[in-house]
Amino acid sequence: MAHDPGPDETVVDLPAGRLRGAVEDGLTVFRAVPYAAAPVGELRWRPARPHPGWSGTRDATADGPSAPQMYREGGDPVLGGHGEPPFDEDCLTLNVWTPAVDDARRPVLVWIHGGGFVSGSGSLPTYSGATFARDGDLVVVGINYRIGPLGYLHPTPEDGEEYADGDAGGNHWLGDQLAALRWVHENIASFGGDPDSITVAGQSGGAVSTAALAGAPAAADLIRRVILMSPPFGLDLPSPEGSLERTAAYLEIAGAKSLAELRSQDWPALITAVGGLFARTSRWGYWPTPFLPVIDGVTVHRHPAEALLHGAAAGIEVLIGWTREEANFGFALDPDHAGADRERVTARIAETFGAGAAPEVYAAYERARPGARPADVLMDLITDELFRMPAVRLAEARAAAGRPVWAYQFDLPSPAHEGRLGAAHCLELPFAFDNFEQWAGAPFVAGLTPAVRDGLAHTMHRAWIAFVRTGDPNHPDMPHWSPYGTDTRTTMRFDSVVTALDDLAGHSRRLHEGALRRLTS
């Protein structure tokens, strides 16, 4: 039965000041709550600083600005868009959804949005925490953090001198997320949440963030569980030295010689320059990523794919998965990729497996998908390299170490664009949130059969809730889901019929293991 908040339950008193939220459909919601000082002026490209607080009662009934990002009127043919104005640098805020402002100590879910490190917002309606809060009796937090050049641009050695006050390194996106996590731990009890039961979840770039956050020494013992949805762990993340070429290219495009000069530009100019960096860094057959996390040895010590295998992070409970055709999101509607011929795809395979193995690898992919066109082979290769195989390797390593991990694959295809998207990247999101009314403007959900859609969404959504509450995704309305083990490799397949299968990714796993063994022998 829905809780009916009383009039006093829209107000909380925090160390920073008093907040007034709003009652929305039986939940109490606080929006645009600052968790750090505005990173503007001299604080641009500086780690997040504590917010100074406020006097009186701060209104928290409306969303604040999202992080500055590229914006295209009319959206895109897959998601329809992934960020809406207003945008502003003063964006280090979060939203909280709670069934009640009380002392119930409910489990907490912190959501980190994805978006290729350049787009997205924790306050997008699609990422509303209302369904999780209402259906799971959870407290849900969605965060905004710096993205694009403001969050991921890494300093040159000369600019690094500006960090002599202890602000060494870059990766300000991670510093923002750490500040938000600390805020949650210190304040969430005032919203009815349990600071000792925090699950952090993210999708795509947000899943990379989630893993990096779990592995950060500053977050030790703050995270109990993580949900990693489609993490692109196959990304080759640069060292500081490796990032210099990209930083130099961005400075040139922006017409600046240093971060000091960039500080004199307004943020719209900085975002405009991102388009030029896309053009400079894109390669055929690879996911475009103008900005990347940097393994700087100061803020990020290892690839996030390895973070959950070491130290205190190794004991965190993990749910990880991917979609069957991740790469179709970015490439299936692009004529230059969708029209690729066998020769070009084989050449792309050779970049990973070597020229000698490339024809054999191509043939193996072709056999796995009867009637496959060269473009299908390319999509499956990119999906495996960037998403599926790195996730499987993480599951294998955790299982071998006796660490808890559950694995899934999302298989339900989108009927949009004559079915060319398949089970594309991001398609599992509305199912996990079970909030299709918020995704009405997303082309990739058009045409889904309502009964199948709603049944699968119920199953996934309840599994995510069960995992947040207990560390085990099982619930009565689904087949039994066993942890991933080195003997069974159990993987839950989310499709029109939900099924637990052993070694669902076995073909890809054996293909990549065998080809890479031959390459290194």
Short mmCIF file of C-alpha atoms in Angstrom, two decimals:
data_model
loop_
_atom_site.label_atom_id
_atom_site.label_comp_id
_atom_site.label_asym_id
_atom_site.label_seq_id
_atom_site.Cartn_x
_atom_site.Cartn_y
_atom_site.Cartn_z
CA MET A 1 0.00 0.00 0.00
CA ALA A 2 1.37 3.43 -0.95
CA HIS A 3 2.63 5.58 1.89
CA ASP A 4 0.91 8.98 2.25
CA PRO A 5 3.55 11.41 3.46
CA GLY A 6 2.46 13.97 6.01
CA PRO A 7 3.09 17.69 5.47
CA ASP A 8 6.24 17.67 7.62
CA GLU A 9 7.84 14.85 5.65
CA THR A 10 8.89 17.14 2.81
CA VAL A 11 11.48 18.86 5.01
CA VAL A 12 14.85 17.53 6.16
CA ASP A 13 17.54 19.22 8.22
CA LEU A 14 21.08 18.48 7.07
CA PRO A 15 24.44 19.82 8.24
CA ALA A 16 24.48 22.02 5.12
CA GLY A 17 21.01 23.45 5.79
CA ARG A 18 17.30 22.76 5.57
CA LEU A 19 15.73 21.29 2.42
CA ARG A 20 12.13 21.29 1.30
CA GLY A 21 11.09 18.65 -1.23
CA ALA A 22 7.78 17.70 -2.79
CA VAL A 23 5.32 14.83 -2.60
CA GLU A 24 5.05 13.12 -5.99
CA ASP A 25 2.65 10.19 -6.35
CA GLY A 26 3.10 9.07 -2.76
CA LEU A 27 6.90 9.51 -2.68
CA THR A 28 8.87 12.34 -1.19
CA VAL A 29 11.33 13.73 -3.73
CA PHE A 30 14.20 16.17 -3.27
CA ARG A 31 15.70 17.59 -6.44
CA ALA A 32 18.86 19.54 -7.28
CA VAL A 33 20.42 18.93 -3.87
CA PRO A 34 24.03 20.21 -3.98
CA TYR A 35 26.62 17.69 -2.86
CA ALA A 36 29.66 19.86 -3.70
CA ALA A 37 30.53 23.44 -4.49
CA ALA A 38 29.94 24.71 -8.01
CA PRO A 39 33.06 23.83 -10.08
CA VAL A 40 33.24 27.22 -11.80
CA GLY A 41 35.89 29.87 -12.28
CA GLU A 42 39.10 28.79 -10.60
CA LEU A 43 37.38 25.57 -9.51
CA ARG A 44 36.98 24.46 -13.12
CA TRP A 45 39.23 21.40 -13.54
CA ARG A 46 39.69 21.14 -9.81
CA PRO A 47 38.48 18.30 -7.59
CA ALA A 48 35.05 18.74 -6.05
CA ARG A 49 35.06 20.97 -2.99
CA PRO A 50 32.61 20.77 -0.07
CA HIS A 51 29.48 22.83 -0.53
CA PRO A 52 29.42 25.86 1.81
CA GLY A 53 25.81 25.25 2.80
CA TRP A 54 22.93 27.72 2.89
CA SER A 55 20.78 29.65 5.30
CA GLY A 56 17.03 29.35 5.56
CA THR A 57 15.11 26.62 3.73
CA ARG A 58 16.39 25.63 0.30
CA ASP A 59 13.75 24.72 -2.27
CA ALA A 60 14.38 21.23 -3.65
CA THR A 61 11.25 20.75 -5.74
CA ALA A 62 12.67 21.32 -9.26
CA ASP A 63 15.49 19.71 -11.20
CA GLY A 64 18.68 21.70 -11.53
CA PRO A 65 20.80 22.09 -14.67
CA SER A 66 22.48 19.06 -16.17
CA ALA A 67 26.20 18.95 -16.91
CA PRO A 68 27.16 20.84 -20.09
CA GLN A 69 27.07 18.58 -23.14
CA MET A 70 26.41 18.49 -26.86
CA TYR A 71 22.73 18.80 -27.73
CA ARG A 72 20.92 18.09 -30.98
CA GLU A 73 17.40 19.37 -31.55
CA GLY A 74 15.12 16.50 -32.52
CA GLY A 75 17.26 13.88 -30.83
CA ASP A 76 18.65 10.73 -32.42
CA PRO A 77 17.07 7.68 -34.10
CA VAL A 78 17.79 5.27 -31.24
CA LEU A 79 17.32 6.95 -27.84
CA GLY A 80 15.68 10.11 -29.10
CA GLY A 81 18.16 12.10 -27.01
CA HIS A 82 20.18 11.70 -23.84
CA GLY A 83 20.25 15.14 -22.28
CA GLU A 84 17.92 18.12 -22.23
CA PRO A 85 18.57 21.78 -21.44
CA PRO A 86 19.14 23.62 -19.22
CA PHE A 87 22.87 22.90 -18.95
CA ASP A 88 25.29 24.66 -16.64
CA GLU A 89 28.65 24.14 -14.97
CA ASP A 90 26.94 24.52 -11.60
CA CYS A 91 25.67 20.95 -11.90
CA LEU A 92 27.04 18.98 -8.94
CA THR A 93 23.67 18.05 -7.57
CA LEU A 94 21.63 14.92 -6.93
CA ASN A 95 18.00 13.86 -6.68
CA VAL A 96 16.54 11.69 -3.91
CA TRP A 97 13.37 9.60 -4.05
CA THR A 98 12.17 8.11 -0.76
CA PRO A 99 8.99 6.39 0.42
CA ALA A 100 9.17 8.45 3.62
CA VAL A 101 11.42 10.78 5.56
CA ASP A 102 11.78 8.60 8.64
CA ASP A 103 14.26 6.35 10.41
CA ALA A 104 13.39 3.12 8.54
CA ARG A 105 16.96 2.65 7.21
CA ARG A 106 15.94 1.36 3.79
CA PRO A 107 18.49 -0.03 1.34
CA VAL A 108 19.92 2.69 -0.92
CA LEU A 109 20.38 2.61 -4.69
CA VAL A 110 22.72 5.20 -6.22
CA TRP A 111 22.38 5.55 -10.01
CA ILE A 112 25.26 6.75 -12.21
CA HIS A 113 24.15 7.57 -15.74
CA GLY A 114 26.14 6.62 -18.81
CA GLY A 115 26.50 8.42 -22.11
CA GLY A 116 29.92 7.73 -23.61
CA PHE A 117 31.49 10.09 -21.03
CA VAL A 118 29.98 13.05 -22.91
CA SER A 119 26.19 13.00 -22.36
CA GLY A 120 23.43 12.18 -19.91
CA SER A 121 21.97 13.38 -16.63
CA GLY A 122 20.86 11.83 -13.37
CA SER A 123 17.69 13.91 -13.53
CA LEU A 124 16.46 12.63 -16.89
CA PRO A 125 12.85 11.38 -16.55
CA THR A 126 13.99 8.05 -17.98
CA TYR A 127 16.24 7.61 -14.93
CA SER A 128 13.61 8.55 -12.39
CA GLY A 129 14.09 6.58 -9.19
CA ALA A 130 10.36 6.52 -8.50
CA THR A 131 9.70 2.95 -9.61
CA PHE A 132 12.57 1.53 -7.57
CA ALA A 133 11.62 3.56 -4.50
CA ARG A 134 7.94 2.64 -4.72
CA ASP A 135 8.20 -1.01 -5.78
CA GLY A 136 11.22 -1.91 -3.66
CA ASP A 137 10.82 0.34 -0.61
CA LEU A 138 14.23 1.78 -1.44
CA VAL A 139 15.82 5.19 -1.19
CA VAL A 140 17.12 6.09 -4.65
CA VAL A 141 19.71 8.73 -5.54
CA GLY A 142 20.49 9.92 -9.07
CA ILE A 143 23.61 12.05 -9.50
CA ASN A 144 24.94 14.60 -11.95
CA TYR A 145 28.69 14.87 -12.43
CA ARG A 146 31.08 16.59 -14.82
CA ILE A 147 31.29 14.97 -18.24
CA GLY A 148 33.02 15.74 -21.55
CA PRO A 149 35.96 18.16 -21.37
CA LEU A 150 34.93 19.51 -17.97
CA GLY A 151 35.13 16.08 -16.35
CA TYR A 152 37.55 14.06 -18.48
CA LEU A 153 40.11 16.43 -20.00
CA HIS A 154 43.45 15.44 -18.54
CA PRO A 155 46.06 18.14 -17.84
CA THR A 156 49.34 18.41 -19.69
CA PRO A 157 52.55 18.29 -17.59
CA GLU A 158 52.70 22.10 -17.71
CA ASP A 159 49.13 22.40 -16.52
CA GLY A 160 49.87 19.79 -13.90
CA GLU A 161 51.91 22.42 -12.05
CA GLU A 162 48.60 24.05 -11.19
CA TYR A 163 47.79 20.97 -9.12
CA ALA A 164 50.68 21.42 -6.70
CA ASP A 165 48.27 22.08 -3.83
CA GLY A 166 47.48 18.38 -3.61
CA ASP A 167 44.97 18.24 -6.43
CA ALA A 168 47.25 15.97 -8.46
CA GLY A 169 45.81 14.09 -11.38
CA GLY A 170 42.62 14.54 -13.37
CA ASN A 171 39.55 12.32 -13.56
CA HIS A 172 37.33 14.95 -12.00
CA TRP A 173 34.30 12.87 -12.97
CA LEU A 174 35.46 10.33 -10.36
CA GLY A 175 36.13 12.98 -7.74
CA ASP A 176 32.58 14.25 -8.25
CA GLN A 177 31.17 10.75 -7.84
CA LEU A 178 33.23 10.15 -4.71
CA ALA A 179 31.92 13.42 -3.27
CA ALA A 180 28.36 12.33 -4.08
CA LEU A 181 28.93 8.91 -2.50
CA ARG A 182 30.32 10.47 0.66
CA TRP A 183 27.33 12.81 0.76
CA VAL A 184 24.99 9.82 0.51
CA HIS A 185 26.81 7.97 3.27
CA GLU A 186 26.74 10.98 5.58
CA ASN A 187 23.21 12.23 4.86
CA ILE A 188 20.98 9.46 3.55
CA ALA A 189 19.73 8.40 6.99
CA SER A 190 17.89 11.73 7.11
CA PHE A 191 15.91 10.56 4.06
CA GLY A 192 15.01 7.15 5.50
CA GLY A 193 18.01 5.34 4.01
CA ASP A 194 20.63 2.98 5.42
CA PRO A 195 24.18 4.29 4.91
CA ASP A 196 25.51 0.77 5.51
CA SER A 197 23.50 -0.75 2.64
CA ILE A 198 24.45 1.21 -0.49
CA THR A 199 24.26 -0.33 -3.96
CA VAL A 200 25.80 1.67 -6.79
CA ALA A 201 24.47 0.93 -10.27
CA GLY A 202 25.37 2.30 -13.66
CA GLN A 203 25.04 1.55 -17.35
CA SER A 204 27.67 1.88 -20.09
CA GLY A 205 30.05 4.69 -19.08
CA GLY A 206 28.16 4.80 -15.80
CA ALA A 207 29.06 1.15 -15.22
CA VAL A 208 32.74 1.97 -15.83
CA SER A 209 32.31 4.73 -13.24
CA THR A 210 30.65 2.32 -10.83
CA ALA A 211 33.55 -0.12 -11.02
CA ALA A 212 36.14 2.65 -10.70
CA LEU A 213 34.27 4.04 -7.70
CA ALA A 214 34.16 0.60 -6.06
CA GLY A 215 37.90 0.26 -6.50
CA ALA A 216 38.78 3.71 -5.21
CA PRO A 217 40.53 3.58 -1.80
CA ALA A 218 38.46 6.59 -0.71
CA ALA A 219 35.29 4.55 -1.21
CA ALA A 220 36.44 1.56 0.84
CA ASP A 221 33.59 0.14 2.90
CA LEU A 222 31.06 2.63 1.49
CA ILE A 223 29.65 0.33 -1.22
CA ARG A 224 28.02 -3.00 -0.49
CA ARG A 225 26.90 -4.04 -3.97
CA VAL A 226 27.24 -2.94 -7.59
CA ILE A 227 25.13 -3.44 -10.70
CA LEU A 228 27.16 -3.16 -13.91
CA MET A 229 24.93 -2.85 -16.96
CA SER A 230 26.77 -3.09 -20.28
CA PRO A 231 30.15 -1.83 -19.08
CA PRO A 232 32.49 -1.17 -22.05
CA PHE A 233 35.40 -2.72 -20.20
CA GLY A 234 37.12 -3.44 -23.50
CA LEU A 235 38.11 0.21 -23.80
CA ASP A 236 41.86 0.74 -23.83
CA LEU A 237 42.27 3.42 -21.17
CA PRO A 238 45.33 5.65 -21.49
CA SER A 239 48.05 6.52 -19.04
CA PRO A 240 48.70 10.24 -18.45
CA GLU A 241 51.38 10.07 -21.13
CA GLY A 242 49.02 8.31 -23.50
CA SER A 243 46.37 10.99 -22.99
CA LEU A 244 48.66 13.85 -24.00
CA GLU A 245 47.94 13.59 -27.73
CA ARG A 246 44.19 13.80 -27.13
CA THR A 247 44.56 16.70 -24.69
CA ALA A 248 46.76 18.57 -27.16
CA ALA A 249 44.25 17.99 -29.96
CA TYR A 250 41.43 19.35 -27.85
CA LEU A 251 43.43 22.44 -26.85
CA GLU A 252 44.19 23.11 -30.51
CA ILE A 253 40.55 22.74 -31.53
CA ALA A 254 39.47 25.01 -28.68
CA GLY A 255 42.09 27.59 -29.61
CA ALA A 256 43.95 27.48 -26.31
CA LYS A 257 47.45 26.61 -25.17
CA SER A 258 46.68 25.58 -21.56
CA LEU A 259 43.97 24.93 -19.03
CA ALA A 260 44.52 28.46 -17.77
CA GLU A 261 43.51 29.79 -21.18
CA LEU A 262 40.55 27.42 -21.33
CA ARG A 263 39.33 28.82 -18.01
CA SER A 264 38.74 32.13 -19.76
CA GLN A 265 36.32 30.53 -22.25
CA ASP A 266 32.65 30.02 -21.50
CA TRP A 267 31.43 26.46 -21.32
CA PRO A 268 29.43 26.54 -24.60
CA ALA A 269 32.69 27.12 -26.46
CA LEU A 270 34.28 24.17 -24.67
CA ILE A 271 31.37 21.93 -25.65
CA THR A 272 31.46 23.12 -29.27
CA ALA A 273 35.07 21.95 -29.49
CA VAL A 274 34.00 18.40 -28.58
CA GLY A 275 32.63 17.90 -32.09
CA GLY A 276 36.08 18.48 -33.52
CA LEU A 277 37.60 15.96 -31.13
CA PHE A 278 35.03 13.37 -32.19
CA ALA A 279 36.20 13.85 -35.77
CA ARG A 280 39.89 13.62 -34.83
CA THR A 281 39.64 10.51 -32.67
CA SER A 282 37.03 8.37 -34.47
CA ARG A 283 38.23 5.18 -36.19
CA TRP A 284 36.20 2.92 -38.44
CA GLY A 285 34.97 -0.15 -36.59
CA TYR A 286 35.55 1.30 -33.11
CA TRP A 287 33.15 2.97 -30.71
CA PRO A 288 33.79 6.74 -30.76
CA THR A 289 35.12 8.01 -27.42
CA PRO A 290 36.67 11.50 -27.59
CA PHE A 291 37.17 11.47 -23.81
CA LEU A 292 38.23 8.56 -21.63
CA PRO A 293 39.10 7.89 -18.00
CA VAL A 294 42.86 8.05 -17.48
CA ILE A 295 44.79 5.54 -15.39
CA ASP A 296 46.85 8.23 -13.70
CA GLY A 297 48.10 6.29 -10.68
CA VAL A 298 46.69 9.00 -8.42
CA THR A 299 42.91 8.88 -8.74
CA VAL A 300 42.60 5.72 -10.87
CA HIS A 301 45.20 3.06 -10.14
CA ARG A 302 44.04 0.26 -12.45
CA HIS A 303 41.55 -0.41 -15.22
CA PRO A 304 38.03 -0.39 -13.72
CA ALA A 305 37.55 -3.91 -15.14
CA GLU A 306 40.15 -5.07 -12.61
CA ALA A 307 38.96 -2.93 -9.71
CA LEU A 308 36.51 -5.52 -8.38
CA LEU A 309 39.23 -8.17 -8.13
CA HIS A 310 41.46 -6.41 -5.62
CA GLY A 311 41.45 -5.20 -2.04
CA ALA A 312 38.24 -4.38 -0.23
CA ALA A 313 36.40 -4.14 -3.57
CA ALA A 314 36.83 -7.88 -4.15
CA GLY A 315 34.22 -8.58 -1.47
CA ILE A 316 31.54 -6.36 -3.04
CA GLU A 317 28.61 -8.30 -4.47
CA VAL A 318 28.37 -7.91 -8.26
CA LEU A 319 25.60 -8.23 -10.83
CA ILE A 320 26.93 -7.77 -14.38
CA GLY A 321 25.48 -8.15 -17.84
CA TRP A 322 25.36 -7.09 -21.46
CA THR A 323 22.92 -7.01 -24.37
CA ARG A 324 23.16 -9.52 -27.17
CA GLU A 325 23.85 -6.93 -29.89
CA GLU A 326 25.43 -4.04 -28.02
CA ALA A 327 27.24 -2.61 -31.03
CA ASN A 328 24.11 -2.27 -33.17
CA PHE A 329 23.31 0.86 -31.14
CA GLY A 330 26.18 2.78 -32.69
CA PHE A 331 26.72 1.07 -36.03
CA ALA A 332 23.64 -0.71 -37.43
CA LEU A 333 22.05 2.51 -38.71
CA ASP A 334 25.31 3.94 -40.07
CA PRO A 335 25.59 3.21 -43.82
CA ASP A 336 29.39 3.12 -43.72
CA HIS A 337 29.32 0.26 -41.20
CA ALA A 338 26.07 -1.44 -42.19
CA GLY A 339 27.31 -1.63 -45.79
CA ALA A 340 30.76 -3.02 -45.00
CA ASP A 341 32.08 -5.84 -47.18
CA ARG A 342 33.88 -9.01 -46.13
CA GLU A 343 37.32 -7.67 -46.96
CA ARG A 344 36.92 -4.59 -44.78
CA VAL A 345 35.51 -6.54 -41.85
CA THR A 346 38.29 -9.12 -42.11
CA ALA A 347 40.84 -6.30 -42.02
CA ARG A 348 39.18 -4.96 -38.87
CA ILE A 349 39.34 -8.43 -37.28
CA ALA A 350 43.03 -8.60 -38.15
CA GLU A 351 43.65 -5.51 -36.00
CA THR A 352 42.70 -7.61 -32.97
CA PHE A 353 43.60 -11.17 -33.88
CA GLY A 354 46.34 -10.73 -36.49
CA ALA A 355 46.15 -11.19 -40.24
CA GLY A 356 46.78 -14.94 -40.08
CA ALA A 357 43.82 -15.67 -37.79
CA ALA A 358 41.39 -13.12 -39.25
CA PRO A 359 39.79 -15.34 -41.95
CA GLU A 360 39.22 -18.14 -39.42
CA VAL A 361 37.70 -15.74 -36.88
CA TYR A 362 35.44 -14.27 -39.55
CA ALA A 363 34.24 -17.74 -40.52
CA ALA A 364 33.54 -18.62 -36.89
CA TYR A 365 31.38 -15.54 -36.44
CA GLU A 366 29.62 -16.31 -39.71
CA ARG A 367 28.79 -19.86 -38.58
CA ALA A 368 27.39 -18.60 -35.29
CA ARG A 369 24.81 -16.46 -37.08
CA PRO A 370 23.28 -18.27 -40.07
CA GLY A 371 22.81 -15.90 -42.98
CA ALA A 372 25.14 -13.34 -41.44
CA ARG A 373 26.14 -10.37 -43.56
CA PRO A 374 29.61 -8.85 -43.14
CA ALA A 375 28.00 -6.08 -41.06
CA ASP A 376 26.59 -8.69 -38.67
CA VAL A 377 30.04 -10.17 -38.19
CA LEU A 378 31.40 -6.69 -37.50
CA MET A 379 28.66 -5.91 -34.94
CA ASP A 380 29.21 -9.20 -33.13
CA LEU A 381 32.97 -8.63 -33.07
CA ILE A 382 32.62 -5.14 -31.57
CA THR A 383 30.05 -6.39 -29.06
CA ASP A 384 32.40 -9.15 -27.96
CA GLU A 385 35.52 -7.00 -27.79
CA LEU A 386 34.04 -4.03 -26.02
CA PHE A 387 31.30 -5.52 -23.83
CA ARG A 388 30.63 -9.25 -23.69
CA MET A 389 34.07 -10.78 -23.35
CA PRO A 390 35.48 -8.30 -20.79
CA ALA A 391 32.34 -8.84 -18.68
CA VAL A 392 32.74 -12.60 -18.98
CA ARG A 393 36.40 -12.35 -17.98
CA LEU A 394 35.45 -10.39 -14.87
CA ALA A 395 32.79 -12.98 -13.99
CA GLU A 396 35.28 -15.80 -14.58
CA ALA A 397 37.93 -14.18 -12.38
CA ARG A 398 35.53 -13.46 -9.54
CA ALA A 399 34.06 -16.95 -9.72
CA ALA A 400 37.54 -18.49 -9.65
CA ALA A 401 38.32 -16.44 -6.54
CA GLY A 402 35.09 -17.52 -4.86
CA ARG A 403 33.64 -14.02 -5.03
CA PRO A 404 29.87 -13.48 -5.57
CA VAL A 405 28.83 -12.52 -9.09
CA TRP A 406 25.62 -12.91 -11.11
CA ALA A 407 25.67 -12.60 -14.92
CA TYR A 408 22.93 -11.88 -17.46
CA GLN A 409 22.42 -11.26 -21.16
CA PHE A 410 19.52 -9.16 -22.47
CA ASP A 411 18.19 -10.73 -25.67
CA LEU A 412 14.81 -9.15 -26.49
CA PRO A 413 15.21 -7.35 -29.83
CA SER A 414 13.79 -3.96 -30.70
CA PRO A 415 11.38 -4.02 -33.65
CA ALA A 416 12.37 -0.45 -34.57
CA HIS A 417 14.12 0.30 -37.87
CA GLU A 418 12.97 -3.00 -39.38
CA GLY A 419 14.67 -4.91 -36.57
CA ARG A 420 18.15 -3.70 -37.46
CA LEU A 421 18.92 -2.68 -33.87
CA GLY A 422 18.38 -6.14 -32.40
CA ALA A 423 18.99 -6.24 -28.64
CA ALA A 424 21.06 -3.08 -28.80
CA HIS A 425 23.04 -1.17 -26.19
CA CYS A 426 20.74 0.71 -23.76
CA LEU A 427 17.66 -1.37 -24.60
CA GLU A 428 17.65 -3.04 -21.18
CA LEU A 429 17.32 0.30 -19.37
CA PRO A 430 13.53 0.79 -19.57
CA PHE A 431 13.09 -2.86 -18.54
CA ALA A 432 15.29 -2.52 -15.47
CA PHE A 433 13.55 0.71 -14.44
CA ASP A 434 10.11 -0.57 -15.54
CA ASN A 435 9.02 2.94 -16.50
CA PHE A 436 8.12 2.78 -20.20
CA GLU A 437 5.90 5.84 -19.94
CA GLN A 438 9.11 7.84 -19.43
CA TRP A 439 10.64 6.33 -22.58
CA ALA A 440 7.76 7.20 -24.92
CA GLY A 441 10.02 9.45 -26.99
CA ALA A 442 12.73 6.81 -27.49
CA PRO A 443 12.43 5.28 -30.98
CA PHE A 444 14.00 1.96 -29.97
CA VAL A 445 11.07 0.97 -27.72
CA ALA A 446 8.44 1.60 -30.41
CA GLY A 447 6.55 -1.50 -31.51
CA LEU A 448 7.37 -3.72 -28.53
CA THR A 449 4.50 -6.10 -27.79
CA PRO A 450 2.96 -4.74 -24.57
CA ALA A 451 2.41 -8.10 -22.88
CA VAL A 452 5.97 -9.27 -23.58
CA ARG A 453 7.43 -5.88 -22.73
CA ASP A 454 5.62 -5.55 -19.42
CA GLY A 455 6.22 -9.13 -18.35
CA LEU A 456 9.94 -8.92 -18.97
CA ALA A 457 10.16 -5.51 -17.30
CA HIS A 458 8.45 -6.89 -14.19
CA THR A 459 10.92 -9.76 -14.03
CA MET A 460 14.05 -7.63 -14.50
CA HIS A 461 12.91 -4.78 -12.29
CA ARG A 462 12.08 -7.12 -9.41
CA ALA A 463 15.42 -8.91 -9.83
CA TRP A 464 17.29 -5.61 -9.55
CA ILE A 465 15.26 -4.73 -6.45
CA ALA A 466 15.95 -8.12 -4.88
CA PHE A 467 19.68 -7.71 -5.50
CA VAL A 468 19.73 -4.22 -3.96
CA ARG A 469 17.87 -5.48 -0.91
CA THR A 470 19.60 -8.83 -0.36
CA GLY A 471 22.56 -9.28 -2.70
CA ASP A 472 20.63 -12.05 -4.50
CA PRO A 473 18.52 -11.22 -7.60
CA ASN A 474 16.13 -14.16 -7.21
CA HIS A 475 12.43 -13.55 -6.66
CA PRO A 476 9.33 -15.77 -7.01
CA ASP A 477 8.34 -14.53 -10.48
CA MET A 478 11.39 -15.81 -12.34
CA PRO A 479 13.43 -19.01 -12.87
CA HIS A 480 16.13 -19.70 -10.30
CA TRP A 481 19.26 -17.65 -10.98
CA SER A 482 22.47 -19.21 -9.70
CA PRO A 483 25.70 -17.24 -9.29
CA TYR A 484 28.19 -17.49 -12.14
CA GLY A 485 30.60 -20.35 -11.46
CA THR A 486 33.64 -21.66 -13.30
CA ASP A 487 31.92 -25.01 -13.76
CA THR A 488 28.42 -23.94 -14.83
CA ARG A 489 28.87 -20.30 -15.99
CA THR A 490 25.17 -19.74 -15.34
CA THR A 491 23.87 -16.67 -17.17
CA MET A 492 20.28 -15.41 -17.05
CA ARG A 493 18.85 -14.71 -20.50
CA PHE A 494 16.25 -11.95 -20.42
CA ASP A 495 14.01 -12.43 -23.44
CA SER A 496 10.31 -13.01 -24.12
CA VAL A 497 10.95 -16.20 -22.14
CA VAL A 498 13.39 -15.72 -19.26
CA THR A 499 15.79 -18.65 -18.95
CA ALA A 500 18.88 -19.48 -16.92
CA LEU A 501 21.45 -21.05 -19.24
CA ASP A 502 24.90 -22.48 -18.67
CA ASP A 503 27.73 -20.78 -20.56
CA LEU A 504 25.47 -18.59 -22.70
CA ALA A 505 28.51 -16.71 -24.02
CA GLY A 506 30.45 -19.95 -24.59
CA HIS A 507 30.88 -19.54 -28.36
CA SER A 508 32.39 -16.08 -28.02
CA ARG A 509 34.46 -17.10 -25.02
CA ARG A 510 36.01 -20.12 -26.75
CA LEU A 511 36.57 -18.19 -29.98
CA HIS A 512 38.40 -15.33 -28.27
CA GLU A 513 40.37 -17.53 -25.91
CA GLY A 514 41.52 -19.79 -28.73
CA ALA A 515 42.36 -17.01 -31.17
CA LEU A 516 44.25 -15.01 -28.58
CA ARG A 517 46.19 -18.11 -27.47
CA ARG A 518 47.31 -18.64 -31.05
CA LEU A 519 48.19 -14.98 -31.38
CA THR A 520 50.44 -15.02 -28.31
CA SER A 521 51.98 -18.48 -28.80
#
